[in-house]
Short mmCIF file of C-alpha atoms in Angstrom, two decimals:
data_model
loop_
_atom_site.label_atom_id
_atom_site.label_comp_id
_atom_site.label_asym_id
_atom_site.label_seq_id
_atom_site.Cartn_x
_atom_site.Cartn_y
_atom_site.Cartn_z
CA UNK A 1 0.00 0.00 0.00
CA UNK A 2 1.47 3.39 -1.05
CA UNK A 3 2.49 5.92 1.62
CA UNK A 4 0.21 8.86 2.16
CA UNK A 5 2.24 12.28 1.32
CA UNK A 6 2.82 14.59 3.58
CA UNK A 7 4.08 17.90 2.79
CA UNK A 8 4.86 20.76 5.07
CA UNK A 9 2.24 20.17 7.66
CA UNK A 10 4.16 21.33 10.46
CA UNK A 11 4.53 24.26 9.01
CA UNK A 12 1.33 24.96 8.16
CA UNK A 13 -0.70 24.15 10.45
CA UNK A 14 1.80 25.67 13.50
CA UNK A 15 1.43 29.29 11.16
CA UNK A 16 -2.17 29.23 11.26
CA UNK A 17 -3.01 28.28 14.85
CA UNK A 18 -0.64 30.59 16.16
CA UNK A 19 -1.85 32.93 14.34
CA UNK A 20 -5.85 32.12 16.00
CA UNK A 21 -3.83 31.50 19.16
CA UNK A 22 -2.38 35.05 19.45
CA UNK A 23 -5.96 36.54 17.66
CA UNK A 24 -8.46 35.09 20.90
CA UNK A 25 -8.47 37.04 24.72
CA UNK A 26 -7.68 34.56 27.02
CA UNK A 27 -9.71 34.09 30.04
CA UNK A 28 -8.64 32.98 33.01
CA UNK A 29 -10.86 30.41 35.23
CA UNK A 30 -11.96 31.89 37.98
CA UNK A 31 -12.39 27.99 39.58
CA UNK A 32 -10.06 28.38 42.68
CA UNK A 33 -9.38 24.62 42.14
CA UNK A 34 -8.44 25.12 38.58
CA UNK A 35 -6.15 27.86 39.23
CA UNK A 36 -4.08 26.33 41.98
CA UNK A 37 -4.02 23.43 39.33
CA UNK A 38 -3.07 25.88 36.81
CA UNK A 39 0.26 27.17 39.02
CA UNK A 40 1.13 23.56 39.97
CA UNK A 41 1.57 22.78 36.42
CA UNK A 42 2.99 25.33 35.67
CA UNK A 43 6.35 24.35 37.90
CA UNK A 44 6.07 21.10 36.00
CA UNK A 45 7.48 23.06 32.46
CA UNK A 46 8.18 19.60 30.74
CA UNK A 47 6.02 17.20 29.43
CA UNK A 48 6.12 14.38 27.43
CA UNK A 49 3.28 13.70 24.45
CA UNK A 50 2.88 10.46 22.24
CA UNK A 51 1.00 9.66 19.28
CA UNK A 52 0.12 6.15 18.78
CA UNK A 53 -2.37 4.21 17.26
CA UNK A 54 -2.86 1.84 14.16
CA UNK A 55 -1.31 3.93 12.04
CA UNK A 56 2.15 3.36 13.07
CA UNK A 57 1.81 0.37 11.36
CA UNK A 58 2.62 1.47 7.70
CA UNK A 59 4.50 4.93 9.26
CA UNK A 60 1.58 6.89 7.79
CA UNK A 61 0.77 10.41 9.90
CA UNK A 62 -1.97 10.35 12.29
CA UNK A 63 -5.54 9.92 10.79
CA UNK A 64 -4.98 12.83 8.11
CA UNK A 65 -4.40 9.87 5.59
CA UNK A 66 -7.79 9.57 5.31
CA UNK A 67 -9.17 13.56 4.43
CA UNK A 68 -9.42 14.57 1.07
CA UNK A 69 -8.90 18.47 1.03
CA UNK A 70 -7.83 20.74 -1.76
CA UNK A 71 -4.52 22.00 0.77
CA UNK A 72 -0.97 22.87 0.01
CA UNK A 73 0.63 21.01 2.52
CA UNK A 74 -1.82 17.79 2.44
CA UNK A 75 -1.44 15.09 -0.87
CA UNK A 76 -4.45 12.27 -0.70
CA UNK A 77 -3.98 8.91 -1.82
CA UNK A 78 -5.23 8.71 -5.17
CA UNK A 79 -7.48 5.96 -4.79
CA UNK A 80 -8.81 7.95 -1.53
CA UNK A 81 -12.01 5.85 -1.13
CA UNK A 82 -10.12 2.68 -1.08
CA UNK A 83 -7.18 3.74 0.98
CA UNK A 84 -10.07 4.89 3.58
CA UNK A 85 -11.23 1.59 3.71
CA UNK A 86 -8.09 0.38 4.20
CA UNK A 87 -7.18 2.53 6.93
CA UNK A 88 -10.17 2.26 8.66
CA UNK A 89 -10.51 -1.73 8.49
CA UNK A 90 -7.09 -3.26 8.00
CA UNK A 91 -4.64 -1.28 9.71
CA UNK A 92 -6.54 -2.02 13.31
CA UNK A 93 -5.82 -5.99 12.57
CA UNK A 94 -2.41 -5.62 12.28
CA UNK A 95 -2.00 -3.23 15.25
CA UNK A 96 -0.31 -5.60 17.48
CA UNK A 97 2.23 -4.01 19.77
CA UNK A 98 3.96 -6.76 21.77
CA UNK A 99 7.03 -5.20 22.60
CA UNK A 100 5.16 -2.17 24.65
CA UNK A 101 5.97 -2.01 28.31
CA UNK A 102 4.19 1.23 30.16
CA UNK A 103 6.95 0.91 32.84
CA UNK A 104 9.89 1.57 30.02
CA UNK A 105 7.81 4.41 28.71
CA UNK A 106 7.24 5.88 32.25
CA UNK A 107 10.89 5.20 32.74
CA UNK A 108 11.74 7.24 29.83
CA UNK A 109 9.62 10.28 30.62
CA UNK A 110 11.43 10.52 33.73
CA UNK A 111 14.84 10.00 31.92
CA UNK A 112 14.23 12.72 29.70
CA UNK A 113 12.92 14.76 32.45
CA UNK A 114 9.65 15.45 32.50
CA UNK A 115 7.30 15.79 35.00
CA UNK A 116 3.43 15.33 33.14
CA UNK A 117 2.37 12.95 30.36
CA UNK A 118 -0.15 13.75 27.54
CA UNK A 119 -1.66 10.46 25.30
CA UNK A 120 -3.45 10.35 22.37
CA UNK A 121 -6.35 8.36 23.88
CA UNK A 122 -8.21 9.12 20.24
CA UNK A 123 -7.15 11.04 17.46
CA UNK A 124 -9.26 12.49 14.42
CA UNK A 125 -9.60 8.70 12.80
CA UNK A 126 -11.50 7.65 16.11
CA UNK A 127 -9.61 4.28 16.73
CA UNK A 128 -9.86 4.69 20.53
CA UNK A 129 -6.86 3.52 22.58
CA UNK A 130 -8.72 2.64 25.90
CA UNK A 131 -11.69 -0.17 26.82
CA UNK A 132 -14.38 2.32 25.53
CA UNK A 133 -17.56 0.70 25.72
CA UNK A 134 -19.19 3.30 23.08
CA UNK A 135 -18.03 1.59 20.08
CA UNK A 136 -15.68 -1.57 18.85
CA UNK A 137 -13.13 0.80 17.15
CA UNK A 138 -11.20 0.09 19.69
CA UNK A 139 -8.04 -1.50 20.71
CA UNK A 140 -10.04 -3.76 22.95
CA UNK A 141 -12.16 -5.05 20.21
CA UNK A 142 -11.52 -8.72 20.54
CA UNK A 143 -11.54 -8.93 16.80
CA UNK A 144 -8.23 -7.28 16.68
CA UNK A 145 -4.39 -8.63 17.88
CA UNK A 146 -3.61 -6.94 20.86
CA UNK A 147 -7.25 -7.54 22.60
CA UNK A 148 -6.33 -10.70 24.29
CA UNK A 149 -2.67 -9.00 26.18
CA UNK A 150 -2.56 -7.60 29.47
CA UNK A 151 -1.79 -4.24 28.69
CA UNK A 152 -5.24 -4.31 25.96
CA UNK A 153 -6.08 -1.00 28.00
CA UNK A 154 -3.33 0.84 27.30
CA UNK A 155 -4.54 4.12 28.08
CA UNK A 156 -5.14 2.34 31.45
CA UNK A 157 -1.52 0.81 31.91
CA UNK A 158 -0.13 4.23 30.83
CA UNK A 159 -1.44 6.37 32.92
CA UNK A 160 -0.99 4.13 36.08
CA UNK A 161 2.88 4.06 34.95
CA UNK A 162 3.04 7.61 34.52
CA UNK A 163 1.08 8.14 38.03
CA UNK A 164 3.43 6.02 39.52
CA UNK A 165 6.55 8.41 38.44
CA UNK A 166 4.58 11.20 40.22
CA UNK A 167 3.33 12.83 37.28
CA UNK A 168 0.53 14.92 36.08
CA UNK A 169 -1.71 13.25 33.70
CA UNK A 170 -2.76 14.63 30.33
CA UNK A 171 -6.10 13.01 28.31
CA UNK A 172 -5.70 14.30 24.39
CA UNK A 173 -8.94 13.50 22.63
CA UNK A 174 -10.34 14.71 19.31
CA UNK A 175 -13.32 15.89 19.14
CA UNK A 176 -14.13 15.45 15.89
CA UNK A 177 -14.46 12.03 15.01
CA UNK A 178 -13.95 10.69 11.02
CA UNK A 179 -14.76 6.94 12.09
CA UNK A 180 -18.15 7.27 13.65
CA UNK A 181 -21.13 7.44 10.96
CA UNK A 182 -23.16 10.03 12.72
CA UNK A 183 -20.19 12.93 11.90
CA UNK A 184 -18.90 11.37 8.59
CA UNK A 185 -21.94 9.54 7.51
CA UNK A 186 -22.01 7.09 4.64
CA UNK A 187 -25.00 8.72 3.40
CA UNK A 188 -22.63 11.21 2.01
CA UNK A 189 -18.63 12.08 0.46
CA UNK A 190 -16.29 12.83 3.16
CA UNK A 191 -14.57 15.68 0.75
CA UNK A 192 -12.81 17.36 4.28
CA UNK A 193 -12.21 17.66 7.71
CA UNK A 194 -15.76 18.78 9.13
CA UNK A 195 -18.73 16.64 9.46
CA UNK A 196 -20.21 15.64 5.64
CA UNK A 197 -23.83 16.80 6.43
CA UNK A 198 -25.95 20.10 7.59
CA UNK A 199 -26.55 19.67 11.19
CA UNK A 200 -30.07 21.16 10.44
CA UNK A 201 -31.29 19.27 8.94
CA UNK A 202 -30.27 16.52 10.67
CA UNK A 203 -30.21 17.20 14.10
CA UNK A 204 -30.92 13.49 15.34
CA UNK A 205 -27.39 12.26 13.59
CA UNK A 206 -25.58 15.55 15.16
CA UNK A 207 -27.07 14.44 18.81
CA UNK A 208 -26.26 10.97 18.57
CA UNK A 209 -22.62 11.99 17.83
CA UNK A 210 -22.67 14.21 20.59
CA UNK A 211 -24.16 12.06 22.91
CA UNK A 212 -21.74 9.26 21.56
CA UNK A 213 -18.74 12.10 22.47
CA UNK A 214 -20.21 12.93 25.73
CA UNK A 215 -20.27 9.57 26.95
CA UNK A 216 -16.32 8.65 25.53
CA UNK A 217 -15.64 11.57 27.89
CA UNK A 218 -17.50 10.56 31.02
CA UNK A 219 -15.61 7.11 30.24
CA UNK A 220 -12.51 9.02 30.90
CA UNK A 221 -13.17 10.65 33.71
CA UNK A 222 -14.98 8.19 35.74
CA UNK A 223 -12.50 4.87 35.05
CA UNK A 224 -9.19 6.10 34.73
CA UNK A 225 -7.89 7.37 37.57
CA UNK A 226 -7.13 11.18 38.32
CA UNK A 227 -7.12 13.17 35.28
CA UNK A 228 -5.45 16.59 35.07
CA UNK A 229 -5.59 18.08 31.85
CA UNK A 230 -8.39 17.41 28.85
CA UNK A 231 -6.75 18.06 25.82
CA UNK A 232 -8.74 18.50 23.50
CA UNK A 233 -8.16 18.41 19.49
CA UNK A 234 -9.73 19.58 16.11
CA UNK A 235 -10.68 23.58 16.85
CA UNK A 236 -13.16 23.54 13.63
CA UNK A 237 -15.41 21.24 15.42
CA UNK A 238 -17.16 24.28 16.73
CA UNK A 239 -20.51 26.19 17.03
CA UNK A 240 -19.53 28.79 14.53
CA UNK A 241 -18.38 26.35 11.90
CA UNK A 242 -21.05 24.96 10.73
CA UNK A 243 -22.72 24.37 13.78
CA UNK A 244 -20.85 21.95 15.17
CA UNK A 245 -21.77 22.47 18.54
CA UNK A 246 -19.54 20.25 20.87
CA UNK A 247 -21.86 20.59 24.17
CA UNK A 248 -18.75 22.00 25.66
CA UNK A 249 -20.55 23.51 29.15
CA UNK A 250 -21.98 19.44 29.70
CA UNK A 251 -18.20 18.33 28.50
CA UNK A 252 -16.68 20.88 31.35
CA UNK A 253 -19.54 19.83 33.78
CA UNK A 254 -18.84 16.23 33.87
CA UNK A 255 -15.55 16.18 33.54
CA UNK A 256 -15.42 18.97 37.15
CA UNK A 257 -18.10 16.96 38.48
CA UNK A 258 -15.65 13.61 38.36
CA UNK A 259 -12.28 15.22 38.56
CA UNK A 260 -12.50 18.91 40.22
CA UNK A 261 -9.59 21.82 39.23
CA UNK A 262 -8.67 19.68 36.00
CA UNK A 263 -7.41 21.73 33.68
CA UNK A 264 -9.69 21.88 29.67
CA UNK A 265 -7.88 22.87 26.81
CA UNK A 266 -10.49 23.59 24.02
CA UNK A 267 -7.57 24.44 21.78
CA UNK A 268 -7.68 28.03 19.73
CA UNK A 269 -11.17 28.59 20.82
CA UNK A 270 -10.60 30.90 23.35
CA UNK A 271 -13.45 31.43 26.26
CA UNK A 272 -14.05 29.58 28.82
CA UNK A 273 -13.04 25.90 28.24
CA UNK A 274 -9.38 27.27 27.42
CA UNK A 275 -7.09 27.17 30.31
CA UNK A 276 -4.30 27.38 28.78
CA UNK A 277 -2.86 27.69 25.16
CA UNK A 278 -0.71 25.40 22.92
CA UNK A 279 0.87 26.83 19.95
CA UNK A 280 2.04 23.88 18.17
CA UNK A 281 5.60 23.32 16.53
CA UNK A 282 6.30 26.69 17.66
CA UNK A 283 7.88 29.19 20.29
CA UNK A 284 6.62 32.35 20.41
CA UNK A 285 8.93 35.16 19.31
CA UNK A 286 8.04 37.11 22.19
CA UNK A 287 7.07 36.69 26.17
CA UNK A 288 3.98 35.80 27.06
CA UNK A 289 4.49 35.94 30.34
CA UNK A 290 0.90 36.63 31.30
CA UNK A 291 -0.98 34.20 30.45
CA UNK A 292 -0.74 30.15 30.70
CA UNK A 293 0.57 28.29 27.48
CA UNK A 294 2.69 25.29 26.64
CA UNK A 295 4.68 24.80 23.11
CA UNK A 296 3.64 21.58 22.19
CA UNK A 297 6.68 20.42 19.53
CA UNK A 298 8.03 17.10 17.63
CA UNK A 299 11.21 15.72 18.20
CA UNK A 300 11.74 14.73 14.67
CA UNK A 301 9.15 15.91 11.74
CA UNK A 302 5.82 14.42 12.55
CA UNK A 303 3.76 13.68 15.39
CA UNK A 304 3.47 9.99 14.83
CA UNK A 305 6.08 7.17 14.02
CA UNK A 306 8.38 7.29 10.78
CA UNK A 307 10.35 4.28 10.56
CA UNK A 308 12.47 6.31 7.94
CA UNK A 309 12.97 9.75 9.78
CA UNK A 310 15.90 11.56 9.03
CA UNK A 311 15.32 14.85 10.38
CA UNK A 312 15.67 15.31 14.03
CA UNK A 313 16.03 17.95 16.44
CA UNK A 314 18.87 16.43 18.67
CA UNK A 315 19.44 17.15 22.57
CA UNK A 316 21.11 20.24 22.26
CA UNK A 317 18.34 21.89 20.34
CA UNK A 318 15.64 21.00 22.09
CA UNK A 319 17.29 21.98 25.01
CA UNK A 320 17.78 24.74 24.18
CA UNK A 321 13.80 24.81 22.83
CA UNK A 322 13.27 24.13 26.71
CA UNK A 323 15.20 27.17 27.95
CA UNK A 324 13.80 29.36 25.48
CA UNK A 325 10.06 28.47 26.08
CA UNK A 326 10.59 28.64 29.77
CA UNK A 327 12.14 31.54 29.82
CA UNK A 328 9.67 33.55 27.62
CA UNK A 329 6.57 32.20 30.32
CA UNK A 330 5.44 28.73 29.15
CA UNK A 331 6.03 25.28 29.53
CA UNK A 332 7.10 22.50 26.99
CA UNK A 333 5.33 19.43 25.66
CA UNK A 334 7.88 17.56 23.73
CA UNK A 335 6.46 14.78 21.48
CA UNK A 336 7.54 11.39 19.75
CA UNK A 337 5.85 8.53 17.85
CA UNK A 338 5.38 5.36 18.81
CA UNK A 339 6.37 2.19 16.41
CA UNK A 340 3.94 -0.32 15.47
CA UNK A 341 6.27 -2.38 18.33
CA UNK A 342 5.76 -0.59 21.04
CA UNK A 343 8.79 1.86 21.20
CA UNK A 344 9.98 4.95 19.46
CA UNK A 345 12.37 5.75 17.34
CA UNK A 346 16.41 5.55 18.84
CA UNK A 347 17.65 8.82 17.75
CA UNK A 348 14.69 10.20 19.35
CA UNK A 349 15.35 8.19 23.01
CA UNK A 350 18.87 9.24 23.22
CA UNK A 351 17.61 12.90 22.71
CA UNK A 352 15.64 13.64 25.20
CA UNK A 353 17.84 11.32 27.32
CA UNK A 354 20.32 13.78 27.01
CA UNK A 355 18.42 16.94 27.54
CA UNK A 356 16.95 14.83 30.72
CA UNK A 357 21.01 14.62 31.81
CA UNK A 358 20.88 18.22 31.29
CA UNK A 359 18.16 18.80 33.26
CA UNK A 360 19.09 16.86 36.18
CA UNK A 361 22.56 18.53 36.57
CA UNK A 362 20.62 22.24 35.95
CA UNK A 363 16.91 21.76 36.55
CA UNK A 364 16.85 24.25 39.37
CA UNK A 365 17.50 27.25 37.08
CA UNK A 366 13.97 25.48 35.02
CA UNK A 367 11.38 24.14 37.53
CA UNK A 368 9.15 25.56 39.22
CA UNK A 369 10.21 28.70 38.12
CA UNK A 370 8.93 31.97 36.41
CA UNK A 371 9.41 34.43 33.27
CA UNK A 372 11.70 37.81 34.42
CA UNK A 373 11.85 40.78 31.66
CA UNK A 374 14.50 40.79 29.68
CA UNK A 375 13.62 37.14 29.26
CA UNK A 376 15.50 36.40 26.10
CA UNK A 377 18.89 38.32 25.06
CA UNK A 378 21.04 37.35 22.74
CA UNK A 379 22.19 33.67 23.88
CA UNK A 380 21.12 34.34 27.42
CA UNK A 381 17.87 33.30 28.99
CA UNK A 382 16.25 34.46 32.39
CA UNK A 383 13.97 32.63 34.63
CA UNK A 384 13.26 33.38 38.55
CA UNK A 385 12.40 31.81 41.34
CA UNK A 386 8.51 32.18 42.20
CA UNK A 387 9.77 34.18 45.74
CA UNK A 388 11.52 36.59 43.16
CA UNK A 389 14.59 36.47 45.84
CA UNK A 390 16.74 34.81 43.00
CA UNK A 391 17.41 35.17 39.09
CA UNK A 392 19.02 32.42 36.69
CA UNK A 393 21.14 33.23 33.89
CA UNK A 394 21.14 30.63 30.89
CA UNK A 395 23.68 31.09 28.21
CA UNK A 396 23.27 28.89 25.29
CA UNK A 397 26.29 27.24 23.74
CA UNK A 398 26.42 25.81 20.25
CA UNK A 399 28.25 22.63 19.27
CA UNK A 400 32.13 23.30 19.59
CA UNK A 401 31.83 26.43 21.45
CA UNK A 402 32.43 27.28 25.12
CA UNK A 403 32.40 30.87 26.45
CA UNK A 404 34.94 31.78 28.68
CA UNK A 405 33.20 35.19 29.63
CA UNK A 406 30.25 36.72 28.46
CA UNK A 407 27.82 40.19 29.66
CA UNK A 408 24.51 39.38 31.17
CA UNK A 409 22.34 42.34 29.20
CA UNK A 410 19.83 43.97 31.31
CA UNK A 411 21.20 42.02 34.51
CA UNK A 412 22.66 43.63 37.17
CA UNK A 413 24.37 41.57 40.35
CA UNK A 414 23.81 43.33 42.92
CA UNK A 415 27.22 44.59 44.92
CA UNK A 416 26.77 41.72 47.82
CA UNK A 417 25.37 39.04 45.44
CA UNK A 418 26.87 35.58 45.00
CA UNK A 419 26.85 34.37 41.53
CA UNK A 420 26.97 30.03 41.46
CA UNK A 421 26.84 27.94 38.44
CA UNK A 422 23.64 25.67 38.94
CA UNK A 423 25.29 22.54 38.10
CA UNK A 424 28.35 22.03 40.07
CA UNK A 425 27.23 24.78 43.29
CA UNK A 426 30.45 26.84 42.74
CA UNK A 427 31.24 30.16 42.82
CA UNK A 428 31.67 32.56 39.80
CA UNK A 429 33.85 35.20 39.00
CA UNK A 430 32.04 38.50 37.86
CA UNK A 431 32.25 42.22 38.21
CA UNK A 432 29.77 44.80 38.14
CA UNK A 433 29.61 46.83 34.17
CA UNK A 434 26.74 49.31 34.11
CA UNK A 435 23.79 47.73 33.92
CA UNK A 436 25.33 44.82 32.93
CA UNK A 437 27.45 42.30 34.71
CA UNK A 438 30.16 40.70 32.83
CA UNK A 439 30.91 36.80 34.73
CA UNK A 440 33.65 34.03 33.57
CA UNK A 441 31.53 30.71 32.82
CA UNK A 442 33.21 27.26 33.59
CA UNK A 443 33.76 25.20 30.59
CA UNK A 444 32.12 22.00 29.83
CA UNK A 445 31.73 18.84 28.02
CA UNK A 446 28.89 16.38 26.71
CA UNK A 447 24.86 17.58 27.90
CA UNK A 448 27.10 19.92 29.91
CA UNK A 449 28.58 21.90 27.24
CA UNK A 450 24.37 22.60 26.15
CA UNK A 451 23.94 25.47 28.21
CA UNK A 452 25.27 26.97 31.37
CA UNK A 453 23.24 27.70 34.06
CA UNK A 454 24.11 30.36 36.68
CA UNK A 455 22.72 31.10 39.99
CA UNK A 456 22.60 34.93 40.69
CA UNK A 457 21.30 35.44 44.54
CA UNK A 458 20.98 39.37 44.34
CA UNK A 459 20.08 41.62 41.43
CA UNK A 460 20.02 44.99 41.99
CA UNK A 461 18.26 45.68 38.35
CA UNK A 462 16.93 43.45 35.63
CA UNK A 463 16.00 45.29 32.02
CA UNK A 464 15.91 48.56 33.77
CA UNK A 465 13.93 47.77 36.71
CA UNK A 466 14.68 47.99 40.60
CA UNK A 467 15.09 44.87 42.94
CA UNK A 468 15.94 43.91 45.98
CA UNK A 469 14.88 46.97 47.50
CA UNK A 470 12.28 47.86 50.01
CA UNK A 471 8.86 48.78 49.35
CA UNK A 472 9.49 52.39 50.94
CA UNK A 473 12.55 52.60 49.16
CA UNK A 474 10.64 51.87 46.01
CA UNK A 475 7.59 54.62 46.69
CA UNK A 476 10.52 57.14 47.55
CA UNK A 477 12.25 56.41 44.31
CA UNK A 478 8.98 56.88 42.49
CA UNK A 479 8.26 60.62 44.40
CA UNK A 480 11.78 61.75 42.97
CA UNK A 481 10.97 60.97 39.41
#
């Protein structure tokens, strides 16, 4: 069967939901428990995402295989009819992942150093990934390879691992739904993306799917242990297009009723069931500081498996992806496919393995911490910690380089301060240049060489600004202006 082509979908799709990202106010949810959730995560600033379903098995991308659109970046099948059917019936029967162990996946999310877990319970093509009981397009279905092992429920068995590691739990699920003949019915083509029928005049078919989407929700919430993020997927299933009205107050109700404070992410829909936003293979140029977001981001080029990749991001880069998301306000979802096996790709393991050796040596100047203005200068990134009392300096290396001595822009130590690099605990050189302070950086090898991470336990000014000062010092500097 001939691959599906995939052209530049990263790239376009990341360019146009930033761009409805950046275009909605954000609201913040004025649920005491979902705020306290919200600042919890928000130490957490790593995550780790995976796509997997029966897919995998022939490499193909995730469930986009089967739309036919006139796009730039997306090439059908020819035959698209009869690649649908094959997608839809065959690939399930040889989804038969033997090798996967939700222990050495946990394992490797803490490896790599992150501290909550996102699945793809069900993506756009519907296959469900957990014991659903509203349909057999499922990996349960006993028609299918996998039903009969122990780990059949591997939502289940993933989520228990991940628990286990102490981490927050993630639930992606698409709300659209290309499998299910009450939003693609047979009745009619499937030319695209949104359901193939008008809702008004057919309003039974459009409540059965809802009532079908409602209840693979309350499934979630109710047998699955403590849920802390809904992720949800496919923005155009929405009110204003084409009336695809979601029911997304009864989808927020249950899921507060069964797991209160957990976080919704109705992505680039803005209002109410948006907690917080997720521009996707993307870091914004700027801070945004204010508000709660996440970059979610591949490791290599695509979201699911590719037994052929080629293209990777290695552990210096997305380190340094890490530093820069952190420091600009947000936190990180990092993402890899999972093989038809069980597994992911190697190049992709030792990757975040190293950025996790990274982290572990310099994860202080990371978590639990907060955005600072300048944020970003040249190669240097800021974060604080929440009590304000200290600021971390980042300085980005490249391969082959190490900095002997470098200016922190905007930063100034104050005269008493003690300036430690993160990693090791020991002392820096530095003196005092304007606004500026100019510090000798140890040099460094392997993960090490990444970035350097320095601990700076006074500032006197950052980007212009006063600190460490009283507040009556402050309102007196203020009535001499």
């Amino acid at each position: 069967m001939k691959k599906w082509i995939l052209t530049a979908v990263a790239a376009a799709i990341s360019l146009t939901s930033y761009a409805q990202w950046k275009d909605k106010e954000f609201v913040l949810d004025q649920d005491p428990l979902v705020q306290k959730k919200l600042e919890e995560w928000s130490d957490l600033k790593l995550g780790f995402f995976v796509h997997w379903g029966p897919y995998a098995t022939e490499s193909l991308c995730e469930s986009w295989p089967v739309v036919s659109e006139d796009v730039d970046w997306l090439t059908p099948h020819k035959d698209i009819k009869s690649f649908r059917e094959h997608y839809f019936n065959d690939l399930p029967k040889k989804f038969n992942p033997t090798e996967f162990d939700p222990e050495k996946w946990a394992q490797l999310a803490e490896d790599m150093g992150a501290k909550y877990f996102v699945f793809t319970t069900k993506h756009h093509d519907g296959f469900t990934m957990w014991d659903t009981k509203q349909t057999d397009y499922r990996i349960t279905n006993p028609e299918y390879p996998y039903a009969s092992n122990k780990n059949a429920d591997i939502t289940k068995v993933l989520f228990d691992a991940m628990r286990a590691k102490g981490m927050m739990i993630g639930a992606y699920i698409s709300k659209p739904d290309w499998h299910h003949p009450n939003y693609w019915t047979p009745s009619f083509d499937t030319p695209g993306r949104n359901v193939n029928y008008k809702i008004e005049r057919h309003p039974e078919w459009w409540k059965k799917f809802t009532d079908f989407w409602l209840g693979q929700v309350t499934e979630l919430m109710t047998g699955y242990g403590d849920i802390d993020i809904l992720w949800l997927d496919g923005a155009w299933a929405t009110k204003s297009n084409r009336g695809q009205d979601m029911r997304m107050d009864e989808v927020g109700e249950i899921s507060r009723k069964h797991q209160p404070g957990i976080m919704i992410v109705d992505r680039w829909i803005g209002g109410k069931w948006e907690n917080y936003r997720t521009p996707e293979q993307h870091v914004p140029s700027e801070s945004e500081d204010k508000i709660y977001w996440e970059t979610n981001m591949t490791v290599g080029t695509s979201f699911s498996y590719r037994a052929e990749e080629t293209i990777w991001k290695d552990g210096r880069e997305i380190t340094h992806k890490l530093i820069d998301v952190v420091a600009k306000g947000g936190n990180f979802l990092l993402n890899l496919g999972a093989s038809p096996e069980g597994w992911f790709n190697p190049e992709g393991v030792q990757y975040v393995r190293e950025m996790g050796k990274w982290l572990e040596a310099n994860g202080k100047a990371i978590y639990a911490t907060r955005a600072i203005a300048p944020f970003a200068e040249a190669n240097v990134r800021y974060t604080r910690s929440k009590d304000g009392n200290t600021v971390y300096a980042i300085v980005l290396q490249e391969e082959g380089e190490n900095i002997s001595q470098i200016t922190l822009p905007g930063c100034l130590a104050a005269k008493n301060a003690v300036i430690k690099d993160v990693a090791t605990g020991k002392r820096i050189k530095y003196s005092r240049q304007g606004n500026s302070t100019l510090v000798s950086l140890p040099q460094k090898s392997g993960v090490g060489n990444f970035a350097i991470a320095l601990e700076i336990s006074s500032v006197e000014k950052m980007a212009g600004k006063n600190y460490g000062k009283s507040q009556a010092q402050k309102e007196a500097e203020k009535r001499n202006l």
